[in-house]
Coordinates of C-alpha atoms in Angstrom, one line a residue:
Chain T
M1 CA -14.5 -114.2 -61.0
R2 CA -16.8 -117.1 -60.3
S3 CA -19.8 -114.7 -60.3
A4 CA -19.2 -113.8 -64.0
W5 CA -20.4 -117.1 -65.4
P6 CA -24.1 -116.9 -64.7
T7 CA -24.1 -113.3 -66.0
A8 CA -22.3 -114.4 -69.2
A9 CA -24.7 -117.3 -69.6
V10 CA -27.8 -115.0 -69.3
F11 CA -26.3 -112.5 -71.8
A12 CA -25.5 -115.3 -74.3
V13 CA -29.0 -116.7 -74.1
V14 CA -30.5 -113.2 -74.4
L15 CA -28.4 -112.2 -77.4
A16 CA -28.5 -115.5 -79.3
G17 CA -32.0 -116.6 -78.2
G18 CA -33.5 -115.6 -81.6
L19 CA -31.7 -118.5 -83.3
L20 CA -33.7 -121.0 -81.2
A21 CA -37.1 -119.4 -81.9
P22 CA -39.4 -122.1 -83.3
H23 CA -41.7 -119.6 -85.2
D24 CA -41.3 -116.2 -86.9
P25 CA -41.5 -113.8 -84.0
V26 CA -43.5 -111.2 -86.0
A27 CA -45.8 -113.6 -88.0
V28 CA -49.3 -114.5 -86.9
S29 CA -49.4 -118.2 -86.3
G30 CA -52.6 -118.8 -84.3
L31 CA -55.6 -117.3 -82.6
P32 CA -55.0 -114.4 -80.1
F33 CA -54.3 -115.3 -76.5
T34 CA -54.3 -119.1 -77.0
A35 CA -53.3 -120.9 -73.7
P36 CA -50.0 -122.7 -73.8
G37 CA -49.9 -126.2 -75.4
G38 CA -49.5 -128.0 -78.7
D39 CA -47.5 -126.0 -81.3
H40 CA -47.1 -123.0 -79.0
L41 CA -45.2 -123.9 -75.9
L42 CA -46.1 -120.6 -74.2
G43 CA -49.3 -119.9 -76.1
T44 CA -49.9 -116.8 -78.4
D45 CA -50.1 -113.1 -77.8
V46 CA -52.6 -110.3 -78.6
L47 CA -52.3 -110.9 -82.3
G48 CA -51.8 -114.6 -82.3
R49 CA -48.0 -114.6 -82.5
D50 CA -45.9 -117.2 -80.8
V51 CA -45.0 -116.0 -77.3
L52 CA -41.9 -118.3 -77.0
S53 CA -40.4 -117.0 -80.2
R54 CA -41.0 -113.4 -79.3
S55 CA -39.6 -113.9 -75.8
L56 CA -36.4 -115.5 -77.2
T57 CA -36.0 -112.7 -79.7
G58 CA -37.2 -109.7 -77.6
G59 CA -34.2 -109.2 -75.3
A60 CA -31.3 -108.5 -77.7
G61 CA -32.3 -105.0 -78.7
L62 CA -33.0 -104.0 -75.0
V63 CA -29.7 -105.4 -73.8
V64 CA -27.7 -103.6 -76.5
L65 CA -29.5 -100.4 -75.9
A66 CA -29.1 -100.6 -72.1
A67 CA -25.4 -101.5 -72.4
L68 CA -24.8 -98.5 -74.7
A69 CA -26.7 -96.2 -72.3
G70 CA -24.7 -97.6 -69.4
A71 CA -21.4 -97.2 -71.1
V72 CA -22.0 -93.6 -72.3
T73 CA -23.4 -92.6 -68.8
C74 CA -20.5 -94.2 -67.0
G75 CA -18.0 -92.6 -69.4
I76 CA -19.4 -89.1 -69.0
G77 CA -19.8 -89.6 -65.2
V78 CA -16.2 -90.9 -64.8
A79 CA -14.7 -88.1 -66.9
C80 CA -16.6 -85.4 -65.0
G81 CA -15.8 -87.0 -61.7
L82 CA -12.0 -87.2 -62.5
V83 CA -11.9 -83.5 -63.6
A84 CA -14.0 -82.3 -60.6
G85 CA -11.9 -84.4 -58.1
W86 CA -8.5 -83.6 -59.5
R87 CA -8.9 -79.9 -60.4
G88 CA -11.2 -79.0 -57.5
G89 CA -12.0 -75.2 -57.3
W90 CA -14.4 -73.8 -59.9
A91 CA -14.5 -77.0 -62.0
N92 CA -15.7 -79.0 -59.0
R93 CA -18.3 -76.3 -58.2
V94 CA -19.7 -76.1 -61.7
I95 CA -19.9 -79.9 -62.1
T96 CA -21.5 -80.3 -58.6
A97 CA -24.0 -77.6 -59.3
V98 CA -25.1 -79.1 -62.6
A99 CA -25.3 -82.5 -61.0
D100 CA -27.4 -81.2 -58.1
V101 CA -29.9 -79.7 -60.6
L102 CA -30.0 -82.8 -62.7
T103 CA -30.7 -84.9 -59.6
A104 CA -33.6 -82.6 -58.6
V105 CA -35.4 -82.8 -62.0
P106 CA -37.4 -86.0 -62.2
V107 CA -35.6 -88.4 -64.6
L108 CA -38.9 -89.4 -66.1
L109 CA -39.8 -85.8 -67.1
V110 CA -36.4 -85.4 -68.8
A111 CA -36.9 -88.8 -70.5
L112 CA -40.4 -87.9 -71.8
V113 CA -39.3 -84.5 -73.1
I114 CA -36.3 -86.0 -74.9
A115 CA -38.3 -88.9 -76.3
I116 CA -40.5 -86.4 -78.2
A117 CA -37.5 -84.5 -79.7
V118 CA -35.5 -87.5 -80.7
P119 CA -36.0 -91.2 -81.5
G120 CA -36.7 -93.6 -78.6
P121 CA -33.2 -95.3 -78.3
V122 CA -31.4 -91.9 -78.3
A123 CA -33.8 -90.7 -75.6
V124 CA -33.0 -93.7 -73.4
V125 CA -29.3 -93.0 -73.7
A126 CA -29.8 -89.3 -73.0
A127 CA -32.1 -89.8 -70.1
T128 CA -29.8 -92.4 -68.5
V129 CA -27.0 -89.9 -68.8
A130 CA -29.1 -87.2 -67.1
G131 CA -30.3 -89.5 -64.4
G132 CA -27.1 -91.6 -63.8
A133 CA -24.0 -89.5 -64.7
P134 CA -24.4 -87.1 -61.7
L135 CA -24.3 -90.1 -59.3
T136 CA -21.3 -91.6 -61.0
A137 CA -19.5 -88.3 -61.1
Q138 CA -20.0 -87.8 -57.4
I139 CA -18.6 -91.2 -56.4
V140 CA -15.7 -90.9 -58.8
R141 CA -14.9 -87.4 -57.6
D142 CA -14.7 -88.5 -54.0
A143 CA -12.4 -91.5 -55.0
T144 CA -10.2 -89.2 -57.2
R145 CA -9.8 -86.8 -54.3
S146 CA -8.5 -89.5 -52.0
A147 CA -6.3 -90.8 -54.8
K148 CA -4.8 -87.3 -55.3
S149 CA -3.7 -87.1 -51.7
A150 CA -2.1 -90.6 -51.8
G151 CA 1.6 -90.9 -52.2
W152 CA 1.7 -92.8 -55.5
A153 CA 0.0 -90.0 -57.4
D154 CA 2.7 -87.5 -56.2
A155 CA 5.4 -90.0 -57.2
A156 CA 4.0 -90.1 -60.7
R157 CA 3.7 -86.4 -60.9
C158 CA 7.4 -86.1 -59.9
R159 CA 8.3 -88.4 -62.7
G160 CA 7.0 -85.7 -65.0
E161 CA 3.8 -87.4 -66.2
T162 CA 1.1 -85.1 -67.7
T163 CA -2.2 -84.8 -65.8
A164 CA -4.1 -86.6 -68.5
A165 CA -1.6 -89.5 -68.6
L166 CA -1.6 -89.6 -64.8
L167 CA -5.4 -89.8 -64.6
V168 CA -5.8 -92.4 -67.3
R169 CA -2.8 -94.6 -66.5
E170 CA -2.6 -94.3 -62.7
V171 CA -5.8 -93.0 -61.1
L172 CA -8.4 -94.7 -63.3
P173 CA -6.9 -98.3 -63.0
A174 CA -6.8 -97.8 -59.2
M175 CA -10.5 -97.4 -59.1
S176 CA -11.4 -100.0 -61.8
G177 CA -13.6 -102.0 -59.4
L178 CA -15.6 -98.9 -58.7
V179 CA -16.0 -98.0 -62.3
V180 CA -17.2 -101.5 -63.2
A181 CA -19.8 -101.4 -60.4
E182 CA -21.0 -98.0 -61.7
A183 CA -21.2 -99.2 -65.3
G184 CA -23.4 -102.1 -64.1
L185 CA -25.7 -99.9 -62.0
R186 CA -26.1 -97.5 -65.0
F187 CA -26.9 -100.6 -67.2
V188 CA -29.7 -101.4 -64.9
L189 CA -30.9 -97.8 -65.0
G190 CA -30.8 -97.9 -68.8
L191 CA -32.8 -101.1 -68.8
Q192 CA -35.4 -99.6 -66.5
L193 CA -35.7 -96.4 -68.6
A194 CA -35.9 -98.4 -71.9
C195 CA -38.8 -100.4 -70.4
T196 CA -40.5 -97.3 -69.1
L197 CA -40.3 -95.3 -72.4
T198 CA -41.4 -98.3 -74.4
L199 CA -44.3 -98.8 -72.1
L200 CA -45.4 -95.2 -72.4
G201 CA -45.3 -95.5 -76.2
F202 CA -42.1 -93.7 -76.9
G203 CA -39.6 -96.6 -77.3
A204 CA -39.8 -99.8 -79.4
Q205 CA -42.7 -99.8 -81.8
P206 CA -44.9 -102.6 -83.0
P207 CA -44.6 -105.1 -84.5
A208 CA -41.1 -105.4 -83.1
A209 CA -40.5 -108.3 -80.6
D210 CA -39.4 -106.4 -77.4
W211 CA -40.0 -107.6 -73.8
A212 CA -41.3 -104.2 -72.6
L213 CA -43.6 -103.9 -75.7
M214 CA -44.9 -107.4 -75.0
L215 CA -45.8 -106.4 -71.4
R216 CA -47.8 -103.5 -72.8
E217 CA -49.5 -105.4 -75.6
N218 CA -50.4 -108.5 -73.6
L219 CA -51.4 -107.0 -70.2
P220 CA -55.1 -106.9 -71.2
G221 CA -55.1 -110.6 -72.0
A222 CA -53.4 -111.5 -68.7
A223 CA -56.4 -113.6 -67.7
A224 CA -56.6 -115.6 -71.0
N225 CA -52.9 -116.3 -71.4
P226 CA -50.8 -115.3 -68.4
S227 CA -47.6 -116.6 -69.9
A228 CA -47.7 -113.9 -72.6
V229 CA -47.0 -111.4 -69.8
A230 CA -45.2 -113.7 -67.3
A231 CA -42.5 -114.8 -69.8
P232 CA -41.2 -111.4 -70.8
A233 CA -41.6 -110.1 -67.2
L234 CA -39.6 -113.0 -65.7
L235 CA -36.9 -112.6 -68.4
L236 CA -36.6 -108.9 -67.7
A237 CA -36.5 -109.5 -63.9
T238 CA -33.8 -112.2 -64.3
L239 CA -31.6 -110.0 -66.5
A240 CA -31.8 -107.1 -64.1
C241 CA -31.3 -109.2 -61.0
V242 CA -28.4 -111.2 -62.4
V243 CA -26.5 -108.0 -63.2
A244 CA -27.3 -106.4 -59.9
L245 CA -26.3 -109.5 -57.9
A246 CA -23.1 -110.0 -59.9
L247 CA -22.1 -106.5 -58.9
R248 CA -22.9 -107.2 -55.3
S249 CA -20.9 -110.4 -55.0
R250 CA -18.0 -108.6 -56.7
R251 CA -18.2 -105.8 -54.2
D252 CA -18.4 -108.3 -51.3
A253 CA -15.4 -110.0 -52.6
E254 CA -13.5 -106.7 -52.8
V255 CA -14.5 -105.8 -49.3
T256 CA -13.4 -109.1 -47.8
A257 CA -10.2 -109.3 -49.9
Chain F
M1 CA -23.5 -71.7 -29.7
S2 CA -26.8 -72.6 -28.1
A3 CA -29.0 -75.4 -29.5
A4 CA -31.6 -73.0 -30.8
A5 CA -29.1 -70.8 -32.5
S6 CA -27.4 -73.7 -34.3
L7 CA -30.7 -75.1 -35.2
A8 CA -31.9 -71.8 -36.7
R9 CA -28.6 -71.5 -38.6
A10 CA -28.9 -75.0 -40.0
G11 CA -32.5 -74.3 -41.0
G12 CA -31.5 -71.1 -42.7
V13 CA -28.9 -72.9 -44.8
V14 CA -31.3 -75.7 -45.8
L15 CA -34.0 -73.2 -46.7
A16 CA -31.7 -71.0 -48.8
R17 CA -30.3 -74.0 -50.6
A18 CA -33.8 -75.4 -51.3
T19 CA -35.0 -72.0 -52.6
A20 CA -32.0 -71.6 -54.9
T21 CA -32.5 -75.2 -56.2
A22 CA -36.2 -74.5 -56.7
V23 CA -35.5 -71.5 -58.8
V24 CA -32.9 -73.3 -61.0
V25 CA -35.2 -76.3 -61.3
S26 CA -38.1 -74.2 -62.4
A27 CA -35.9 -72.8 -65.1
A28 CA -34.7 -76.2 -66.1
V29 CA -38.2 -77.6 -66.3
F30 CA -39.4 -74.6 -68.3
A31 CA -36.4 -74.9 -70.7
A32 CA -37.0 -78.6 -71.1
V33 CA -40.6 -78.1 -71.8
S34 CA -39.9 -75.3 -74.3
A35 CA -37.6 -77.7 -76.1
L36 CA -40.6 -79.7 -77.2
P37 CA -40.7 -79.6 -81.0
S38 CA -43.9 -78.5 -82.7
D39 CA -45.6 -76.2 -80.2
A40 CA -49.2 -75.8 -79.2
A41 CA -50.0 -73.7 -82.2
D42 CA -49.3 -76.7 -84.4
T43 CA -51.1 -79.1 -82.1
R44 CA -54.2 -77.0 -81.9
T45 CA -54.6 -76.5 -85.6
G46 CA -53.8 -80.1 -86.3
G47 CA -50.9 -79.1 -88.7
R48 CA -53.3 -77.8 -91.4
A49 CA -53.2 -74.1 -90.7
S50 CA -51.3 -71.6 -92.9
A51 CA -48.1 -69.9 -91.8
E52 CA -50.0 -66.7 -91.1
T53 CA -52.6 -68.2 -88.9
L54 CA -49.9 -70.0 -87.0
A55 CA -47.9 -66.8 -86.5
Q56 CA -51.1 -65.1 -85.3
L57 CA -52.0 -67.9 -82.9
R58 CA -48.4 -67.9 -81.5
E59 CA -48.7 -64.2 -80.8
T60 CA -52.0 -64.6 -79.0
L61 CA -50.6 -67.5 -77.0
G62 CA -47.4 -65.5 -76.3
L63 CA -45.2 -68.2 -77.8
D64 CA -43.1 -65.7 -79.8
A65 CA -41.3 -64.0 -76.9
P66 CA -37.8 -65.0 -76.0
L67 CA -37.3 -68.0 -73.7
W68 CA -36.2 -66.0 -70.5
Q69 CA -39.2 -63.6 -70.9
R70 CA -41.6 -66.5 -71.1
W71 CA -40.0 -68.1 -68.1
G72 CA -40.3 -64.9 -66.1
R73 CA -43.9 -64.4 -67.1
W74 CA -44.6 -68.1 -66.3
T75 CA -43.1 -68.0 -62.8
T76 CA -44.8 -64.7 -61.8
T77 CA -48.2 -65.9 -62.9
I78 CA -47.7 -69.2 -61.1
L79 CA -46.7 -67.4 -57.9
N80 CA -49.9 -65.4 -58.3
G81 CA -51.8 -68.6 -58.3
D82 CA -52.6 -68.5 -62.1
W83 CA -51.4 -71.7 -63.7
G84 CA -52.6 -70.8 -67.2
R85 CA -54.8 -72.7 -69.5
S86 CA -54.3 -76.0 -71.3
L87 CA -53.3 -75.3 -74.8
V88 CA -55.3 -78.3 -76.1
T89 CA -58.6 -78.2 -74.2
D90 CA -58.4 -74.5 -73.1
R91 CA -59.4 -75.5 -69.6
P92 CA -57.6 -73.9 -66.6
V93 CA -54.5 -76.0 -65.7
V94 CA -55.5 -75.8 -62.0
D95 CA -58.8 -77.6 -62.8
L96 CA -56.9 -80.3 -64.6
V97 CA -54.2 -80.7 -62.1
A98 CA -56.1 -80.5 -58.8
P99 CA -58.1 -83.8 -58.9
R100 CA -55.1 -85.6 -60.4
L101 CA -52.9 -84.2 -57.6
Q102 CA -55.3 -85.5 -55.0
A103 CA -55.4 -89.0 -56.6
T104 CA -51.6 -89.2 -56.8
A105 CA -51.2 -87.8 -53.3
V106 CA -53.5 -90.5 -51.9
L107 CA -51.7 -93.2 -53.9
T108 CA -48.3 -92.0 -52.9
A109 CA -49.3 -91.7 -49.2
V110 CA -50.6 -95.3 -49.2
A111 CA -47.5 -96.6 -51.0
V112 CA -45.2 -94.9 -48.6
A113 CA -47.2 -96.1 -45.6
L114 CA -46.7 -99.7 -47.0
A115 CA -43.1 -99.2 -48.0
V116 CA -41.7 -97.7 -44.7
P117 CA -42.5 -100.7 -42.4
L118 CA -41.4 -103.2 -45.2
A119 CA -38.1 -101.3 -45.7
L120 CA -37.5 -101.2 -41.9
A121 CA -38.2 -104.9 -41.6
L122 CA -35.9 -105.6 -44.5
A123 CA -33.2 -103.3 -43.1
L124 CA -33.3 -105.1 -39.7
A125 CA -33.1 -108.5 -41.5
A126 CA -30.3 -107.4 -43.7
G127 CA -28.4 -105.7 -40.9
T128 CA -28.5 -108.6 -38.5
T129 CA -25.3 -110.0 -36.9
R130 CA -25.6 -113.4 -38.5
P131 CA -23.6 -112.9 -41.7
R132 CA -25.2 -115.7 -43.8
S133 CA -28.8 -114.6 -43.4
A134 CA -27.7 -110.9 -43.6
R135 CA -26.1 -111.5 -47.0
R136 CA -29.2 -113.4 -48.2
W137 CA -31.5 -110.5 -47.2
A138 CA -29.2 -107.8 -48.6
A139 CA -29.0 -109.7 -51.9
F140 CA -32.8 -109.9 -51.9
A141 CA -33.0 -106.1 -51.5
T142 CA -30.5 -105.5 -54.3
A143 CA -32.4 -107.8 -56.7
G144 CA -35.7 -106.3 -55.8
A145 CA -34.5 -102.7 -56.4
A146 CA -33.1 -103.7 -59.8
V147 CA -36.3 -105.1 -61.3
P148 CA -37.9 -102.6 -63.6
Q149 CA -41.2 -101.0 -62.4
T150 CA -43.0 -102.2 -65.5
V151 CA -42.2 -105.8 -64.5
V152 CA -43.5 -105.4 -61.0
V153 CA -46.8 -104.0 -62.3
A154 CA -47.1 -106.8 -64.9
V155 CA -46.4 -109.6 -62.3
L156 CA -48.8 -108.1 -59.8
V157 CA -51.6 -107.9 -62.4
V158 CA -50.9 -111.5 -63.6
V159 CA -51.0 -112.9 -60.1
L160 CA -53.5 -110.8 -58.2
S161 CA -55.9 -110.1 -61.1
G162 CA -55.2 -112.8 -63.7
L163 CA -54.6 -116.0 -61.7
L164 CA -56.4 -115.2 -58.4
S165 CA -59.0 -112.7 -59.8
W166 CA -58.9 -110.8 -56.5
L167 CA -58.7 -107.4 -58.0
P168 CA -59.7 -105.6 -61.2
P169 CA -56.9 -105.5 -63.7
L170 CA -57.4 -101.8 -64.2
S171 CA -57.7 -99.1 -61.5
L172 CA -60.2 -96.9 -63.3
L173 CA -61.4 -94.2 -60.9
P174 CA -65.0 -93.1 -60.9
P175 CA -65.8 -89.7 -62.5
G176 CA -64.7 -86.9 -60.2
G177 CA -61.5 -88.8 -59.6
S178 CA -61.4 -89.4 -55.8
P179 CA -60.0 -92.8 -54.8
A180 CA -61.4 -92.4 -51.3
G181 CA -64.6 -94.5 -51.9
R182 CA -62.8 -97.3 -53.7
P183 CA -59.9 -98.5 -51.6
D184 CA -59.7 -101.8 -53.7
L185 CA -58.6 -99.7 -56.7
L186 CA -55.6 -98.5 -54.7
V187 CA -54.2 -102.0 -53.8
L188 CA -52.5 -102.8 -57.1
P189 CA -50.9 -99.4 -57.8
A190 CA -49.8 -98.9 -54.2
L191 CA -48.2 -102.4 -54.0
A192 CA -46.5 -101.8 -57.4
L193 CA -45.0 -98.5 -56.1
A194 CA -44.2 -99.7 -52.6
L195 CA -42.4 -103.0 -53.3
P196 CA -39.4 -101.7 -55.4
A197 CA -39.2 -98.6 -53.1
A198 CA -39.1 -100.8 -50.0
A199 CA -36.4 -103.0 -51.5
W200 CA -34.3 -100.0 -52.4
A201 CA -34.6 -98.3 -49.0
G202 CA -34.2 -101.6 -47.2
G203 CA -30.9 -102.3 -48.9
L204 CA -29.7 -98.8 -48.2
L205 CA -30.7 -98.9 -44.6
G206 CA -29.3 -102.4 -44.1
G207 CA -25.8 -100.9 -44.1
A208 CA -26.7 -98.3 -41.4
V209 CA -28.3 -101.0 -39.3
A210 CA -25.2 -103.2 -39.5
D211 CA -23.1 -100.2 -38.4
A212 CA -25.5 -99.6 -35.5
W213 CA -25.2 -103.2 -34.3
S214 CA -21.4 -102.8 -33.9
A215 CA -21.8 -99.5 -32.0
P216 CA -20.5 -99.6 -28.4
H217 CA -23.9 -98.8 -26.8
V218 CA -25.6 -101.7 -28.6
R219 CA -22.9 -104.1 -27.6
D220 CA -23.2 -102.8 -24.1
A221 CA -27.0 -103.3 -24.2
V222 CA -26.5 -106.9 -25.4
A223 CA -24.1 -107.5 -22.6
R224 CA -26.7 -106.2 -20.1
G225 CA -29.0 -108.9 -21.5
V226 CA -31.4 -106.7 -23.6
T227 CA -32.7 -108.8 -26.5
G228 CA -35.2 -109.1 -29.2
W229 CA -37.7 -106.4 -30.1
R230 CA -36.7 -104.1 -27.2
L231 CA -33.1 -104.1 -28.4
R232 CA -34.0 -103.3 -32.0
T233 CA -36.5 -100.5 -31.3
R234 CA -34.7 -98.9 -28.3
H235 CA -31.1 -99.2 -29.2
V236 CA -30.7 -99.9 -33.0
L237 CA -33.4 -98.0 -34.7
P238 CA -32.7 -94.5 -33.1
F239 CA -29.2 -94.8 -34.4
V240 CA -30.4 -95.1 -38.0
L241 CA -33.1 -92.4 -37.7
S242 CA -31.2 -89.8 -39.8
P243 CA -30.5 -92.1 -42.8
A244 CA -34.0 -93.5 -42.5
I245 CA -35.6 -90.1 -42.8
R246 CA -33.4 -89.4 -45.8
A247 CA -34.5 -92.7 -47.4
V248 CA -38.2 -92.0 -46.7
A249 CA -37.8 -88.5 -48.4
V250 CA -36.1 -90.0 -51.4
V251 CA -38.7 -92.8 -51.6
T252 CA -41.6 -90.3 -51.4
A253 CA -40.1 -88.2 -54.2
G254 CA -39.3 -91.3 -56.2
T255 CA -42.8 -92.8 -55.9
A256 CA -44.4 -89.4 -56.8
T257 CA -42.5 -89.5 -60.2
S258 CA -42.4 -93.3 -60.9
A259 CA -46.2 -93.1 -60.4
A260 CA -46.4 -92.2 -64.1
V261 CA -45.6 -95.7 -65.2
V262 CA -47.9 -97.4 -62.7
E263 CA -50.7 -95.0 -63.3
T264 CA -50.4 -95.4 -67.1
M265 CA -50.3 -99.2 -67.0
L266 CA -53.3 -99.5 -64.6
G267 CA -55.3 -96.6 -66.0
Y268 CA -55.3 -94.8 -62.7
Q269 CA -56.1 -91.1 -63.4
G270 CA -53.3 -89.4 -61.5
L271 CA -50.7 -86.8 -62.0
G272 CA -48.3 -89.1 -63.8
E273 CA -50.9 -90.2 -66.3
L274 CA -51.7 -86.6 -66.9
L275 CA -48.1 -85.9 -67.6
V276 CA -47.8 -88.6 -70.1
T277 CA -50.9 -87.6 -72.0
A278 CA -49.9 -83.9 -71.9
V279 CA -46.4 -84.6 -73.2
A280 CA -47.9 -86.7 -76.1
G281 CA -50.2 -83.7 -76.9
R282 CA -47.5 -81.1 -76.5
D283 CA -49.6 -79.3 -73.9
T284 CA -46.8 -77.2 -72.6
P285 CA -48.6 -75.4 -69.7
V286 CA -49.8 -78.8 -68.3
V287 CA -46.4 -80.5 -68.8
A288 CA -44.7 -77.5 -67.1
A289 CA -47.1 -77.4 -64.2
V290 CA -46.9 -81.2 -63.5
G291 CA -43.1 -81.2 -64.1
L292 CA -42.7 -78.3 -61.6
I293 CA -44.9 -80.0 -59.0
G294 CA -42.8 -83.2 -59.4
A295 CA -39.5 -81.3 -59.1
L296 CA -40.7 -79.3 -56.1
V297 CA -41.7 -82.5 -54.3
V298 CA -38.2 -83.7 -54.8
V299 CA -36.7 -80.4 -53.6
A300 CA -39.0 -80.2 -50.6
G301 CA -38.3 -83.9 -49.7
T302 CA -34.6 -83.3 -49.8
A303 CA -34.9 -80.1 -47.7
L304 CA -37.1 -81.9 -45.1
A305 CA -34.5 -84.7 -44.9
D306 CA -31.7 -82.2 -44.5
L307 CA -33.6 -80.4 -41.8
A308 CA -34.4 -83.6 -39.9
A309 CA -30.8 -84.7 -40.1
A310 CA -29.8 -81.2 -38.7
V311 CA -32.2 -81.6 -35.8
V312 CA -30.9 -85.1 -35.0
E313 CA -27.3 -83.8 -35.1
V314 CA -28.0 -80.7 -33.0
R315 CA -29.8 -82.8 -30.3
R316 CA -26.8 -85.2 -30.2
D317 CA -24.3 -82.4 -29.9
H318 CA -26.1 -80.5 -27.2
R319 CA -27.0 -83.5 -25.0

């Protein structure tokens, strides 16, 4: 698990970064779009707030939201995949049909419609489920199918275990690597959708310190103080890449093992 | 079975499945749009009208019928070429959608034209036989695909427009909405769409290329002394044709929908930007029309990819 350390470090910095902020992230402390230097290490934003403080504070909410969305999506996808793969027959057909339709409807349209009906964070979770759960369900279904035909599942059935116990205690642990990878992928999807909805005006609202909101607010001043856009952009990119690459090295390790 | 017969059979299956999906998807889009709270009667009157006026307006606009009836009416009118009128501006939806559709189609075409060669180059790099550089390129593709679209746009604007001042920060189209006369306005949005798509498709195809390298005919060609460009285009690429076509279809559908973010950030007046404003204004006919177009692009892309895969398969079986 060598690959877990950089990921853990990034998450620690993102979640606890607010403690290191030199200024109040929502208080005006200078002129708008001041270039970096002096009291403001990364300059100021559209309203004259400290970019460094806002960058340090602005990731926690996003990460928590994306993690929640990823966990819910992965949970629903795994549950559907287990049922479809194990029961087969009509359960499989219904779940596959629903998944096919959900994949054909653009995620963004679903996300936008949900965002109007419910608050932004709920919309992010719901849209991540709509966009990600079908893919997870498909992969878990295929894995469950091959597990069902493996000998150890039959052995457990002969011991008299109930289907639910068998799925949770035998089948699920056997595909734990797969489930972790799926959870990570859905975390990234949740992060992307959270950014998108915020950018379109349906997510985090001003004056909150939020990386995606900072991109939206500070893009017009990109020429005056590029770091007001570059700082949140680089932090978001680092977060997404670290998670994706950690999953990758994990999968590589599993393949070579 | 003859090649033509099996091809016709495969085509029939693909067409039937695409039609069924299109019908279900149109219902899903309509249901989703109908779920928008506070309908157009509210929006038009600005929330100040009495309950009576609202009820009357709902009746005139046909908003009081049951959902399935409204869906039936909507699909039949759409099939007849009548897309209805915007509930907010009262202009025909076709007039609103047509110029936007053109702008987004041009943008998507340029983005896909940029993304395909980039993705193929990345796939060839990631699927090479040298494991260290293969792993590095595959990791690059994974990381590139994970970066949120918003970040890509922001970085491109900061670098190309802010630091280098090569391009205008906003891609505002001239009135009339055709991007044909201003190719410079297409650079930022097309790059922003193409780069993540290329990373995603390149990572996906890298696996297929790696499989192709270990295929007997490629090893045979290597043994015969075929190298370099000729080996890659003649022996490796044909082998990944079917997954490549699928990836291109998915990328096209993906860029058509993720265009909303890029268009909104850059002020490019396309279909995605229209969707966002229409959703914000609860303009149901416009949202439904744009949503349906987006969904049908996805369905058509999948069907074309299935068809192409069937053609490749049939040709292989009947050689």
